[in-house]
Amino acid sequence: MNIFLHELNFYKKSTLIWSVSLVALLVLFMSMYPSIAGDIDSFKKLLEGYPEAVRKAIGLEVENLGSVLGFYSYIFLYLSLCGAIQGMNIGTSIISKEIRDKTADFLMTKPVTRTTILTAKILAALTSLVATNVVFLAAAGIMLSQMKTEEYSTKTFFMISVTLFFVQLIFLALGIVISVIARKIKSVLTVSLGTVFAFFIVGMLVSTSDDEAKRYLSPFKYFDTADISRTSSYDTSFVLAGAGIVVVSLVISYIVYIRKDIHAV
């Protein structure tokens, strides 16, 4: 429990910063909606001039931009990008910060197992992400209710919004396995940004293709907000793929961490 509270305290500041940043980005994007909705026909004509491949790459579905939920589902791709960076950043720092700050040896002398240590760290990371998502969900609900021009499905809104947490979980798990496997990570942010943006770019390239199988290459495509808006459901195969990545990454992380020689140098 002491390890959990210590880790939670460590993430307190970053959780606040990420929560405020995501809300600020949401407010910035949603503040554009009234002007777009007010002249939606002209805006649609302008966007229809863009090549179809470009529109697919940036997740733009012109016909849905006029509704508040359609606009929200479009900007959500970029909100999830920021959320993924948070998840990846936390995951990558879970073990690497102990080595980087030369506190690993001290931690290993505590009368607790490595399994307990890693579990406490992961639970603290999850708590941080949950707190961020609660704040974001509340802010998003307020923003959409204030800016709606017609009624929208709260169920669909909730389904879109919670995919932020799902994407963060995937990148958190990937970050943890990288943190455990790597001998030493000098810059967590560099690794986090590099990994997340690589998957994001892959996702953009995948969007230009009609091959559904390629969507498995990027976690950003596992939860297509446009599809969720239309069907109010998730694609089961991609949900299972995301869950598989999380489970496999965590299992590998525990196995490697338990057996790994850790040196605070």
CSV table of C-alpha atoms in Angstrom, one decimal:
chain,number,residue,atom,x,y,z
A,1,MET,CA,0.0,0.0,0.0
A,2,ASN,CA,2.9,2.4,0.7
A,3,ILE,CA,4.3,1.8,-2.7
A,4,PHE,CA,0.9,2.5,-4.3
A,5,LEU,CA,0.5,5.7,-2.4
A,6,HIS,CA,4.0,6.8,-3.2
A,7,GLU,CA,3.4,6.2,-6.9
A,8,LEU,CA,0.1,7.9,-6.8
A,9,ASN,CA,1.7,10.9,-5.2
A,10,PHE,CA,4.4,10.8,-7.9
A,11,TYR,CA,1.7,11.0,-10.6
A,12,LYS,CA,-0.4,13.6,-8.9
A,13,LYS,CA,1.1,16.6,-10.7
A,14,SER,CA,1.3,15.0,-14.1
A,15,THR,CA,-2.3,13.7,-13.8
A,16,LEU,CA,-3.5,17.3,-13.1
A,17,ILE,CA,-1.5,18.7,-16.0
A,18,TRP,CA,-2.7,16.0,-18.4
A,19,SER,CA,-6.3,16.5,-17.3
A,20,VAL,CA,-6.2,20.2,-17.7
A,21,SER,CA,-4.5,19.9,-21.0
A,22,LEU,CA,-7.1,17.5,-22.4
A,23,VAL,CA,-9.9,19.7,-21.2
A,24,ALA,CA,-8.3,22.8,-22.7
A,25,LEU,CA,-7.8,21.0,-26.0
A,26,LEU,CA,-11.4,19.9,-25.9
A,27,VAL,CA,-12.6,23.5,-25.2
A,28,LEU,CA,-10.4,24.8,-28.1
A,29,PHE,CA,-11.7,22.3,-30.6
A,30,MET,CA,-15.4,22.6,-29.5
A,31,SER,CA,-15.2,26.4,-29.6
A,32,MET,CA,-14.9,26.0,-33.4
A,33,TYR,CA,-18.2,24.1,-33.7
A,34,PRO,CA,-20.7,27.0,-33.5
A,35,SER,CA,-19.1,28.8,-36.5
A,36,ILE,CA,-18.8,25.5,-38.5
A,37,ALA,CA,-22.4,24.5,-37.7
A,38,GLY,CA,-23.6,28.0,-38.6
A,39,ASP,CA,-22.3,27.8,-42.1
A,40,ILE,CA,-22.1,24.0,-42.6
A,41,ASP,CA,-23.1,24.0,-46.3
A,42,SER,CA,-20.2,26.2,-47.3
A,43,PHE,CA,-17.9,24.3,-45.1
A,44,LYS,CA,-18.9,21.0,-46.6
A,45,LYS,CA,-18.3,22.3,-50.1
A,46,LEU,CA,-14.8,23.5,-49.1
A,47,LEU,CA,-13.9,20.1,-47.5
A,48,GLU,CA,-15.3,18.1,-50.4
A,49,GLY,CA,-12.6,19.7,-52.5
A,50,TYR,CA,-10.0,17.8,-50.5
A,51,PRO,CA,-8.8,14.4,-52.0
A,52,GLU,CA,-10.7,11.5,-50.5
A,53,ALA,CA,-7.5,9.9,-49.3
A,54,VAL,CA,-6.6,13.0,-47.3
A,55,ARG,CA,-10.1,13.1,-45.7
A,56,LYS,CA,-9.8,9.4,-44.8
A,57,ALA,CA,-6.3,9.9,-43.3
A,58,ILE,CA,-7.4,12.7,-41.0
A,59,GLY,CA,-10.7,10.9,-40.1
A,60,LEU,CA,-12.9,13.5,-41.7
A,61,GLU,CA,-16.4,12.6,-42.6
A,62,VAL,CA,-17.9,15.7,-44.1
A,63,GLU,CA,-21.6,14.7,-43.8
A,64,ASN,CA,-21.3,14.3,-40.0
A,65,LEU,CA,-19.7,17.6,-39.1
A,66,GLY,CA,-23.0,19.5,-38.8
A,67,SER,CA,-24.1,17.7,-35.7
A,68,VAL,CA,-22.4,18.2,-32.3
A,69,LEU,CA,-21.8,14.5,-31.9
A,70,GLY,CA,-20.4,14.1,-35.4
A,71,PHE,CA,-18.0,17.0,-34.8
A,72,TYR,CA,-17.0,15.6,-31.4
A,73,SER,CA,-16.3,12.1,-33.0
A,74,TYR,CA,-14.0,13.8,-35.5
A,75,ILE,CA,-11.9,15.8,-33.0
A,76,PHE,CA,-11.8,12.8,-30.7
A,77,LEU,CA,-9.1,11.3,-32.8
A,78,TYR,CA,-6.7,14.1,-31.8
A,79,LEU,CA,-7.8,14.0,-28.2
A,80,SER,CA,-7.1,10.3,-28.1
A,81,LEU,CA,-3.6,11.1,-29.5
A,82,CYS,CA,-2.9,13.3,-26.4
A,83,GLY,CA,-4.4,10.7,-24.1
A,84,ALA,CA,-2.2,8.0,-25.7
A,85,ILE,CA,0.9,10.0,-25.0
A,86,GLN,CA,-0.1,10.3,-21.3
A,87,GLY,CA,-0.6,6.5,-21.1
A,88,MET,CA,2.6,5.7,-22.9
A,89,ASN,CA,4.5,8.2,-20.8
A,90,ILE,CA,3.3,6.7,-17.5
A,91,GLY,CA,3.9,3.2,-18.7
A,92,THR,CA,7.4,3.9,-19.9
A,93,SER,CA,8.4,5.6,-16.6
A,94,ILE,CA,7.0,2.9,-14.3
A,95,ILE,CA,10.3,1.0,-14.0
A,96,SER,CA,12.7,3.2,-15.9
A,97,LYS,CA,12.4,6.1,-13.4
A,98,GLU,CA,13.7,3.9,-10.6
A,99,ILE,CA,16.9,3.1,-12.6
A,100,ARG,CA,17.3,6.6,-13.9
A,101,ASP,CA,16.9,8.1,-10.5
A,102,LYS,CA,19.1,5.4,-8.9
A,103,THR,CA,16.4,4.3,-6.5
A,104,ALA,CA,16.0,0.7,-7.8
A,105,ASP,CA,18.4,-0.8,-5.3
A,106,PHE,CA,16.6,0.8,-2.4
A,107,LEU,CA,13.2,-0.4,-3.7
A,108,MET,CA,14.5,-4.0,-4.0
A,109,THR,CA,15.6,-4.0,-0.4
A,110,LYS,CA,12.0,-3.6,0.8
A,111,PRO,CA,10.3,-6.7,2.3
A,112,VAL,CA,7.9,-7.1,-0.7
A,113,THR,CA,8.0,-9.2,-3.8
A,114,ARG,CA,8.7,-7.8,-7.2
A,115,THR,CA,5.2,-8.9,-8.2
A,116,THR,CA,3.8,-6.7,-5.4
A,117,ILE,CA,5.9,-3.8,-6.5
A,118,LEU,CA,4.9,-4.0,-10.1
A,119,THR,CA,1.2,-4.5,-9.2
A,120,ALA,CA,1.2,-1.4,-6.9
A,121,LYS,CA,2.9,0.7,-9.7
A,122,ILE,CA,0.3,-0.5,-12.3
A,123,LEU,CA,-2.6,0.2,-10.0
A,124,ALA,CA,-1.3,3.7,-9.3
A,125,ALA,CA,-0.9,4.3,-13.1
A,126,LEU,CA,-4.5,3.0,-13.7
A,127,THR,CA,-5.8,5.3,-10.9
A,128,SER,CA,-4.1,8.3,-12.6
A,129,LEU,CA,-5.7,7.4,-16.0
A,130,VAL,CA,-9.1,6.9,-14.4
A,131,ALA,CA,-8.9,10.3,-12.7
A,132,THR,CA,-8.0,11.9,-16.0
A,133,ASN,CA,-10.9,10.3,-17.8
A,134,VAL,CA,-13.4,11.2,-15.1
A,135,VAL,CA,-12.4,14.9,-15.5
A,136,PHE,CA,-12.4,14.7,-19.3
A,137,LEU,CA,-15.8,12.9,-19.4
A,138,ALA,CA,-17.4,15.5,-17.2
A,139,ALA,CA,-16.0,18.4,-19.2
A,140,ALA,CA,-17.0,16.8,-22.5
A,141,GLY,CA,-20.5,16.2,-21.3
A,142,ILE,CA,-20.8,19.9,-20.2
A,143,MET,CA,-19.4,21.2,-23.5
A,144,LEU,CA,-21.7,19.1,-25.7
A,145,SER,CA,-24.8,19.9,-23.7
A,146,GLN,CA,-24.0,23.6,-24.0
A,147,MET,CA,-23.3,23.6,-27.7
A,148,LYS,CA,-25.8,21.1,-29.0
A,149,THR,CA,-28.3,22.4,-31.7
A,150,GLU,CA,-30.3,19.2,-31.5
A,151,GLU,CA,-30.6,16.2,-29.3
A,152,TYR,CA,-27.9,13.6,-29.5
A,153,SER,CA,-27.5,10.0,-28.1
A,154,THR,CA,-25.8,10.2,-24.7
A,155,LYS,CA,-25.1,6.4,-25.0
A,156,THR,CA,-23.1,7.0,-28.2
A,157,PHE,CA,-21.4,10.0,-26.6
A,158,PHE,CA,-20.4,7.9,-23.6
A,159,MET,CA,-19.2,5.0,-25.9
A,160,ILE,CA,-17.0,7.4,-27.9
A,161,SER,CA,-15.6,9.1,-24.8
A,162,VAL,CA,-14.6,5.9,-22.9
A,163,THR,CA,-12.5,4.8,-25.8
A,164,LEU,CA,-10.0,7.3,-24.6
A,165,PHE,CA,-9.4,5.1,-21.6
A,166,PHE,CA,-9.2,2.0,-23.8
A,167,VAL,CA,-6.5,3.5,-26.0
A,168,GLN,CA,-4.6,4.7,-23.0
A,169,LEU,CA,-4.7,1.2,-21.5
A,170,ILE,CA,-3.1,-0.2,-24.6
A,171,PHE,CA,-0.3,2.3,-24.7
A,172,LEU,CA,0.1,2.1,-20.9
A,173,ALA,CA,0.7,-1.7,-21.3
A,174,LEU,CA,3.1,-1.1,-24.2
A,175,GLY,CA,5.0,1.4,-22.2
A,176,ILE,CA,5.3,-0.9,-19.2
A,177,VAL,CA,6.7,-3.7,-21.3
A,178,ILE,CA,9.2,-1.3,-22.9
A,179,SER,CA,10.2,0.0,-19.5
A,180,VAL,CA,10.7,-3.5,-18.1
A,181,ILE,CA,12.7,-4.8,-21.1
A,182,ALA,CA,14.9,-1.8,-21.7
A,183,ARG,CA,18.1,-1.7,-19.6
A,184,LYS,CA,17.9,2.1,-19.3
A,185,ILE,CA,15.7,4.7,-20.8
A,186,LYS,CA,17.4,8.1,-20.8
A,187,SER,CA,14.4,10.1,-22.0
A,188,VAL,CA,10.9,8.7,-21.3
A,189,LEU,CA,9.3,11.5,-23.3
A,190,THR,CA,11.3,10.8,-26.4
A,191,VAL,CA,10.4,7.1,-26.4
A,192,SER,CA,6.7,7.9,-25.6
A,193,LEU,CA,6.3,10.5,-28.4
A,194,GLY,CA,8.2,8.4,-30.9
A,195,THR,CA,6.1,5.3,-30.3
A,196,VAL,CA,2.7,7.0,-30.1
A,197,PHE,CA,3.3,9.1,-33.2
A,198,ALA,CA,4.6,6.1,-35.1
A,199,PHE,CA,1.3,4.3,-34.4
A,200,PHE,CA,-0.7,7.4,-35.2
A,201,ILE,CA,1.0,7.8,-38.6
A,202,VAL,CA,0.5,4.1,-39.3
A,203,GLY,CA,-3.2,4.6,-38.5
A,204,MET,CA,-3.5,7.6,-40.9
A,205,LEU,CA,-1.9,5.5,-43.7
A,206,VAL,CA,-4.2,2.5,-42.9
A,207,SER,CA,-7.2,4.8,-43.1
A,208,THR,CA,-6.5,5.4,-46.8
A,209,SER,CA,-6.9,1.7,-47.5
A,210,ASP,CA,-10.1,-0.3,-47.6
A,211,ASP,CA,-8.3,-3.4,-46.2
A,212,GLU,CA,-9.9,-3.9,-42.7
A,213,ALA,CA,-7.1,-6.2,-41.7
A,214,LYS,CA,-4.6,-3.3,-41.8
A,215,ARG,CA,-6.5,-1.6,-38.9
A,216,TYR,CA,-4.9,-4.1,-36.5
A,217,LEU,CA,-1.5,-2.4,-37.1
A,218,SER,CA,-2.6,0.7,-35.1
A,219,PRO,CA,-4.4,0.9,-31.8
A,220,PHE,CA,-5.8,4.3,-33.0
A,221,LYS,CA,-8.0,2.4,-35.5
A,222,TYR,CA,-9.4,-0.1,-33.0
A,223,PHE,CA,-12.2,2.2,-32.0
A,224,ASP,CA,-13.5,4.0,-35.1
A,225,THR,CA,-15.5,6.9,-33.7
A,226,ALA,CA,-17.4,7.4,-37.0
A,227,ASP,CA,-18.5,3.8,-36.9
A,228,ILE,CA,-19.5,4.1,-33.2
A,229,SER,CA,-21.5,7.2,-34.1
A,230,ARG,CA,-23.4,5.3,-36.8
A,231,THR,CA,-23.9,1.9,-35.0
A,232,SER,CA,-23.6,2.7,-31.3
A,233,SER,CA,-21.5,-0.4,-30.9
A,234,TYR,CA,-17.8,-1.5,-30.9
A,235,ASP,CA,-16.2,-3.9,-33.3
A,236,THR,CA,-15.7,-7.0,-31.2
A,237,SER,CA,-12.6,-8.2,-33.1
A,238,PHE,CA,-10.8,-5.0,-32.5
A,239,VAL,CA,-11.8,-4.9,-28.8
A,240,LEU,CA,-10.4,-8.4,-28.4
A,241,ALA,CA,-7.2,-7.3,-30.2
A,242,GLY,CA,-6.7,-4.4,-27.9
A,243,ALA,CA,-7.4,-6.6,-24.8
A,244,GLY,CA,-5.0,-9.1,-26.2
A,245,ILE,CA,-2.2,-6.5,-26.5
A,246,VAL,CA,-2.8,-5.4,-22.9
A,247,VAL,CA,-2.9,-8.9,-21.4
A,248,VAL,CA,0.2,-10.1,-23.4
A,249,SER,CA,2.2,-7.0,-22.6
A,250,LEU,CA,1.4,-7.3,-18.9
A,251,VAL,CA,2.2,-11.0,-18.7
A,252,ILE,CA,5.6,-10.4,-20.4
A,253,SER,CA,6.2,-7.4,-18.1
A,254,TYR,CA,5.7,-9.5,-15.0
A,255,ILE,CA,7.8,-12.4,-16.3
A,256,VAL,CA,10.7,-10.2,-17.3
A,257,TYR,CA,10.6,-8.0,-14.2
A,258,ILE,CA,10.6,-10.9,-11.8
A,259,ARG,CA,13.7,-12.4,-13.4
A,260,LYS,CA,15.5,-9.2,-14.4
A,261,ASP,CA,18.8,-8.1,-12.9
A,262,ILE,CA,18.1,-4.5,-11.9
A,263,HIS,CA,21.0,-2.2,-11.3
A,264,ALA,CA,20.6,1.5,-10.3
A,265,VAL,CA,23.5,2.7,-12.4
